Amino acid sequence: MEKQKQFGCDISHKSFGCISDISEHMHVHTVDKLHVCEACSKSFVDKHRLNIHMFTHTAKKPHSCDICMKSFKEKNHLNTHMLIHIGEKPHVCETCNKSFTRISDLTKHALVHTGEKPHACDTCGKSFAHKSHLNRHILIHTGEKPHVCYVCSKSFSDKSSLNMHILTHTGEKPYVCEMCSKSFAHKNHLRRHMLIHTDKKVHACNFCDKSFADKYHLRRHILTHTGKPYTCDICSKSFAEKNCLNRHSVVHTGEKPHACDICNKLFAHKSNLNKHMRIHTGEKPYACDLCGRSFGAKSSLNMHMLIHTHEKQHTCSVCSKFFAHKSNLIRHMLIHSDKPYSCGICNKSFANKSVLNGHMDKHISI
């Protein structure tokens, strides 16, 4: 196949397939921009570009896809989108032959081979191959979470995390395992599940050669080697991650800026408020993959999973009895100790608070 001739811009070093495209492009570098937007005063070199820009103010998307009904501001964006449905990927990487629907995706992909990371963070110096990755990274420093869930108002730093979260409300599980037909809400959950069938552990620790099925667990493991570099200035407690130190700092200030709109209870962290709200809404987004039972908190699901694994890691120091949950061990220890729960009316003592509450009902009913 004959390679298409390229016309290069000497100013921006962009390449174009035909001379008419580069001629149009050169307007970008000209000083005169005579067509001004009345809404925001931004100016453009020609009327066509002004008309395209106006869609950002009107939000009008006149070009709709007949297959999925998604709409677009410009006809060429619709044409590019249609390639998704027909499966056509005309843009091929010359290095690895991987093909892409859009030339912009091919351009981004090419950086994988060159190793180039031209976008650097001004705060910490970390570099990224793509500007979008840098923009997402910057939110770590600013703490900004601009993407808000319209159902529960939980906010996220990037759109993909919001989209993943939305599935907890819809209950949709679009990712299906081809081997056992089990379905998942998120693609990375399916990918992690597939390791059950392949038994692959591809992420290896450089310190001890221990390997893990996914990158998340590898990162957590590496902290056992690197230690906890973030220290609290007040109590000297150390943390493996900066965000954990930031959360801890609220303990000393006593600040609880997040209030429940229903019962006015205050919380130090937005995440704790979000968890609390599930008491009012009845939402249980964490489902057990084995039995389907749902829970309002991730920690409750983790505790529940011990039922399936038969893991009992909490041992009584007196009689060596094992328990799956620490709370059950604490309750059990009362058998060996005194009865700390006393009735304020008749002074009768109980080992268990729930039994004391039941006892108190007898006084109330008298």
XYZ file of C-alpha atoms in Angstrom:
366
model
C 0.000 0.000 0.000
C 1.450 3.395 -1.057
C 2.171 5.662 1.879
C 0.163 8.894 1.821
C 2.172 12.052 1.162
C 2.544 14.299 4.201
C 2.531 18.112 4.222
C 4.230 19.566 7.311
C 3.638 22.875 9.090
C 6.985 24.596 9.835
C 5.505 26.452 12.813
C 3.709 23.733 14.812
C 5.311 20.693 13.095
C 1.880 19.111 12.508
C 1.462 16.889 9.418
C -1.420 16.844 6.941
C -2.502 14.455 4.196
C -3.352 17.062 1.558
C -2.397 20.630 0.737
C -5.919 22.001 1.336
C -5.761 20.782 4.950
C -2.451 22.498 5.659
C -3.703 25.682 3.980
C -6.700 25.703 6.305
C -4.475 24.925 9.274
C -2.191 27.903 8.612
C -5.040 30.227 9.603
C -4.367 29.179 13.185
C -1.025 30.979 13.063
C -2.319 34.203 11.502
C -2.838 37.212 13.738
C -6.177 38.460 12.362
C -9.237 36.850 13.939
C -12.220 38.840 12.704
C -15.133 36.659 13.852
C -15.929 37.285 17.516
C -18.248 35.256 19.752
C -20.856 37.539 21.361
C -21.174 35.215 24.357
C -17.540 35.019 25.501
C -15.602 37.410 23.173
C -13.373 34.601 21.873
C -12.303 35.319 18.266
C -11.826 33.055 15.241
C -10.181 33.269 11.813
C -13.358 32.315 9.922
C -17.142 32.106 10.318
C -17.129 28.296 10.142
C -14.967 27.986 13.274
C -17.135 30.525 15.083
C -20.248 28.493 14.259
C -18.638 25.316 15.616
C -17.594 27.178 18.788
C -21.152 28.479 19.334
C -22.275 24.911 20.064
C -20.359 25.124 23.354
C -22.818 27.815 24.457
C -26.002 26.404 22.958
C -25.191 22.728 23.793
C -26.936 21.869 20.528
C -25.944 18.476 19.081
C -27.835 18.070 15.803
C -26.008 14.985 14.463
C -27.341 11.733 15.977
C -26.156 8.149 15.591
C -28.971 5.916 14.241
C -27.614 2.901 16.137
C -27.079 4.149 19.721
C -28.722 7.617 19.488
C -25.611 9.383 20.785
C -25.518 12.941 19.439
C -22.665 15.162 18.271
C -22.067 18.830 17.579
C -20.276 18.195 14.273
C -20.912 15.793 11.403
C -17.278 14.636 11.241
C -17.438 13.624 14.923
C -20.480 11.478 14.106
C -18.610 9.924 11.164
C -15.676 9.034 13.420
C -18.086 7.600 16.018
C -19.748 5.354 13.404
C -16.446 3.473 12.999
C -17.032 2.026 16.480
C -20.191 0.265 15.279
C -18.825 -1.022 11.985
C -15.576 -2.127 13.622
C -13.370 -0.257 11.161
C -9.939 0.798 12.456
C -8.170 2.527 9.566
C -5.249 4.024 11.516
C -2.437 1.474 11.958
C 0.709 1.773 14.094
C 3.789 1.190 11.920
C 5.727 -0.287 14.850
C 3.353 -2.949 16.232
C 0.490 -2.957 13.663
C -2.117 -2.186 16.317
C -5.058 -0.383 14.695
C -7.230 2.473 15.924
C -10.546 4.076 15.038
C -9.232 7.628 15.382
C -5.911 9.128 14.358
C -5.720 10.939 17.713
C -5.737 7.549 19.461
C -2.919 6.357 17.194
C -0.907 9.489 17.997
C -1.335 8.869 21.743
C -0.416 5.202 21.305
C 2.824 6.047 19.462
C 4.229 7.452 22.723
C 4.262 3.901 24.113
C 7.065 3.057 21.675
C 9.028 6.294 21.989
C 8.803 6.444 25.794
C 8.267 10.194 25.472
C 6.535 11.925 28.404
C 6.366 15.596 27.414
C 3.788 16.718 29.996
C 5.368 17.454 33.402
C 3.633 18.366 36.663
C 4.809 21.781 37.948
C 4.231 20.713 41.557
C 6.073 17.383 41.851
C 7.886 17.042 38.510
C 6.207 13.749 37.539
C 5.921 13.367 33.743
C 3.125 11.949 31.600
C 2.776 10.856 28.005
C -0.643 12.488 27.596
C -1.958 15.908 28.659
C -5.201 14.314 29.916
C -3.185 12.105 32.297
C -1.357 15.166 33.629
C -4.649 17.023 34.140
C -6.034 14.075 36.090
C -2.826 13.867 38.160
C -2.924 17.582 39.071
C -6.216 16.978 40.908
C -4.203 14.989 43.490
C -2.457 18.230 44.482
C -5.513 20.496 44.291
C -7.917 18.008 45.909
C -10.501 19.017 43.325
C -13.243 16.472 42.505
C -15.327 18.087 39.764
C -17.348 15.042 38.681
C -20.409 14.618 40.910
C -22.854 11.686 41.045
C -26.389 12.940 40.376
C -27.856 10.192 42.613
C -25.860 10.485 45.873
C -23.701 13.610 45.260
C -20.436 11.695 45.767
C -17.651 13.460 43.870
C -14.727 12.115 41.845
C -11.542 13.541 40.386
C -12.092 11.941 36.947
C -15.069 11.057 34.743
C -14.152 7.345 34.417
C -14.332 6.868 38.221
C -17.756 8.548 38.250
C -18.979 6.259 35.439
C -17.796 3.209 37.402
C -19.544 4.498 40.521
C -22.849 5.094 38.692
C -23.096 1.320 38.134
C -23.505 0.823 41.905
C -26.838 2.658 41.611
C -28.060 1.033 38.391
C -27.008 -2.509 39.360
C -25.781 -2.978 35.788
C -23.070 -5.631 35.262
C -22.122 -5.430 31.573
C -18.819 -7.365 31.759
C -19.357 -11.129 31.494
C -16.771 -13.887 31.978
C -16.689 -16.130 28.892
C -15.657 -19.135 30.984
C -18.215 -19.178 33.817
C -20.743 -16.482 32.708
C -20.289 -14.514 35.926
C -20.942 -10.795 35.349
C -19.253 -7.709 36.788
C -19.990 -3.995 36.989
C -16.425 -2.955 36.154
C -13.984 -4.171 33.529
C -11.068 -4.334 35.963
C -13.147 -6.592 38.248
C -13.668 -8.978 35.334
C -9.949 -8.809 34.522
C -9.090 -9.644 38.138
C -11.655 -12.451 38.156
C -10.145 -13.997 35.011
C -6.984 -14.710 37.012
C -8.992 -17.373 38.864
C -9.202 -19.305 35.610
C -5.643 -18.609 34.436
C -3.965 -18.632 37.901
C -1.608 -15.895 36.620
C 0.276 -13.588 38.966
C 1.966 -11.175 36.604
C 2.894 -8.272 38.925
C 6.184 -9.084 40.675
C 7.750 -7.217 43.604
C 11.290 -6.006 42.852
C 12.252 -6.285 46.523
C 11.287 -9.876 47.353
C 10.105 -11.515 44.092
C 6.626 -12.082 45.538
C 4.034 -11.808 42.758
C 0.436 -10.587 42.661
C -2.542 -10.991 40.385
C -3.157 -7.237 40.090
C -1.234 -3.976 40.365
C -3.271 -2.655 43.312
C -2.202 -5.475 45.638
C 1.396 -5.165 44.451
C 1.423 -1.436 45.345
C 0.010 -2.188 48.796
C 2.625 -4.903 49.310
C 5.545 -2.644 48.304
C 4.702 -0.376 51.244
C 5.898 -3.184 53.555
C 9.365 -2.599 52.087
C 9.342 1.189 51.727
C 7.822 1.905 55.135
C 5.641 4.879 56.104
C 7.332 8.119 54.992
C 4.492 10.537 55.896
C 4.583 11.568 59.583
C 2.089 13.608 61.599
C 3.753 16.729 63.105
C 1.530 16.568 66.186
C 1.601 12.912 67.332
C 4.401 11.484 65.114
C 2.149 8.715 63.775
C 3.400 7.570 60.359
C 1.493 6.714 57.185
C 2.340 4.965 53.940
C 0.345 7.420 51.809
C -0.040 11.228 51.880
C -3.855 11.113 51.666
C -3.947 8.873 54.780
C -1.932 11.503 56.694
C -4.323 14.234 55.519
C -7.325 12.229 56.737
C -5.616 11.590 60.078
C -4.873 15.301 60.662
C -8.593 15.962 61.234
C -8.355 13.886 64.449
C -6.296 16.687 66.025
C -8.351 19.628 64.764
C -11.692 18.041 65.686
C -13.139 19.551 62.527
C -16.311 17.895 61.159
C -17.370 19.961 58.155
C -19.619 17.360 56.497
C -23.214 17.316 57.809
C -26.040 14.887 57.032
C -29.015 16.760 55.526
C -31.452 14.294 57.089
C -30.325 13.866 60.724
C -27.650 16.636 61.003
C -24.949 14.208 62.179
C -21.457 15.604 61.511
C -18.487 13.830 59.934
C -14.812 14.645 59.530
C -14.600 13.101 56.055
C -16.939 13.241 53.051
C -16.498 9.469 52.545
C -17.846 8.807 56.051
C -20.872 10.998 55.318
C -21.479 9.063 52.072
C -21.363 5.769 54.014
C -23.724 7.182 56.644
C -26.240 8.287 53.997
C -26.777 4.621 53.078
C -28.497 4.181 56.456
C -31.184 6.592 55.216
C -31.318 5.463 51.567
C -30.986 1.721 52.244
C -28.388 1.493 49.468
C -26.123 -1.571 49.608
C -23.629 -1.227 46.733
C -21.139 -3.918 47.829
C -22.293 -7.366 46.684
C -20.688 -10.717 47.459
C -19.618 -12.411 44.212
C -20.236 -15.841 45.740
C -23.707 -15.621 47.304
C -25.083 -12.274 46.059
C -25.659 -10.804 49.532
C -25.226 -6.993 49.563
C -23.740 -4.634 52.133
C -23.692 -0.896 52.774
C -19.948 -0.783 53.532
C -16.891 -2.434 51.975
C -15.616 -3.442 55.428
C -18.861 -5.351 56.055
C -18.412 -7.231 52.776
C -14.811 -8.076 53.726
C -15.986 -9.453 57.078
C -18.709 -11.445 55.325
C -16.202 -13.005 52.914
C -14.597 -14.817 55.859
C -17.720 -17.006 55.964
C -16.848 -18.369 52.512
C -13.099 -18.663 53.093
C -13.631 -20.205 56.569
C -10.816 -17.988 57.784
C -10.728 -17.512 61.566
C -7.797 -15.310 62.433
C -8.801 -13.925 65.867
C -7.787 -16.273 68.710
C -8.839 -16.194 72.372
C -5.709 -16.028 74.550
C -7.471 -17.900 77.381
C -9.071 -20.916 75.662
C -7.561 -20.699 72.127
C -10.963 -20.584 70.454
C -10.913 -19.025 66.949
C -13.216 -16.328 65.590
C -13.656 -14.860 62.119
C -14.357 -11.348 63.413
C -12.587 -9.386 66.133
C -15.926 -8.145 67.534
C -16.975 -11.748 68.150
C -13.709 -12.418 70.003
C -14.216 -9.334 72.205
C -17.745 -10.480 73.032
C -16.438 -13.986 73.759
C -13.756 -12.675 76.158
C -16.496 -11.537 78.541
C -17.075 -15.205 79.353
C -13.625 -15.274 80.932
C -13.870 -11.865 82.597
C -16.343 -10.032 84.822
C -19.742 -8.851 83.713
C -19.185 -5.160 82.926
C -22.752 -4.254 81.935
C -24.832 -3.370 85.036
C -28.506 -2.514 85.369
C -28.913 0.964 86.881
C -32.175 -0.051 88.572
C -31.440 -3.406 90.265
C -27.609 -3.577 89.876
C -27.761 -6.973 88.177
C -24.689 -7.498 85.916
C -24.433 -8.954 82.441
C -21.584 -10.043 80.170
C -23.360 -8.816 77.037
C -24.868 -5.367 76.413
C -27.690 -6.771 74.270
C -28.743 -9.009 77.181
C -28.679 -5.962 79.468
C -30.934 -4.100 77.016
C -33.362 -7.018 77.024
C -33.300 -7.015 80.809
C -34.034 -3.269 80.920
C -37.207 -3.866 78.910
C -38.558 -5.880 81.870
C -38.246 -2.828 84.136
C -39.870 -0.578 81.553
C -42.830 -2.934 81.118
C -43.447 -3.176 84.883
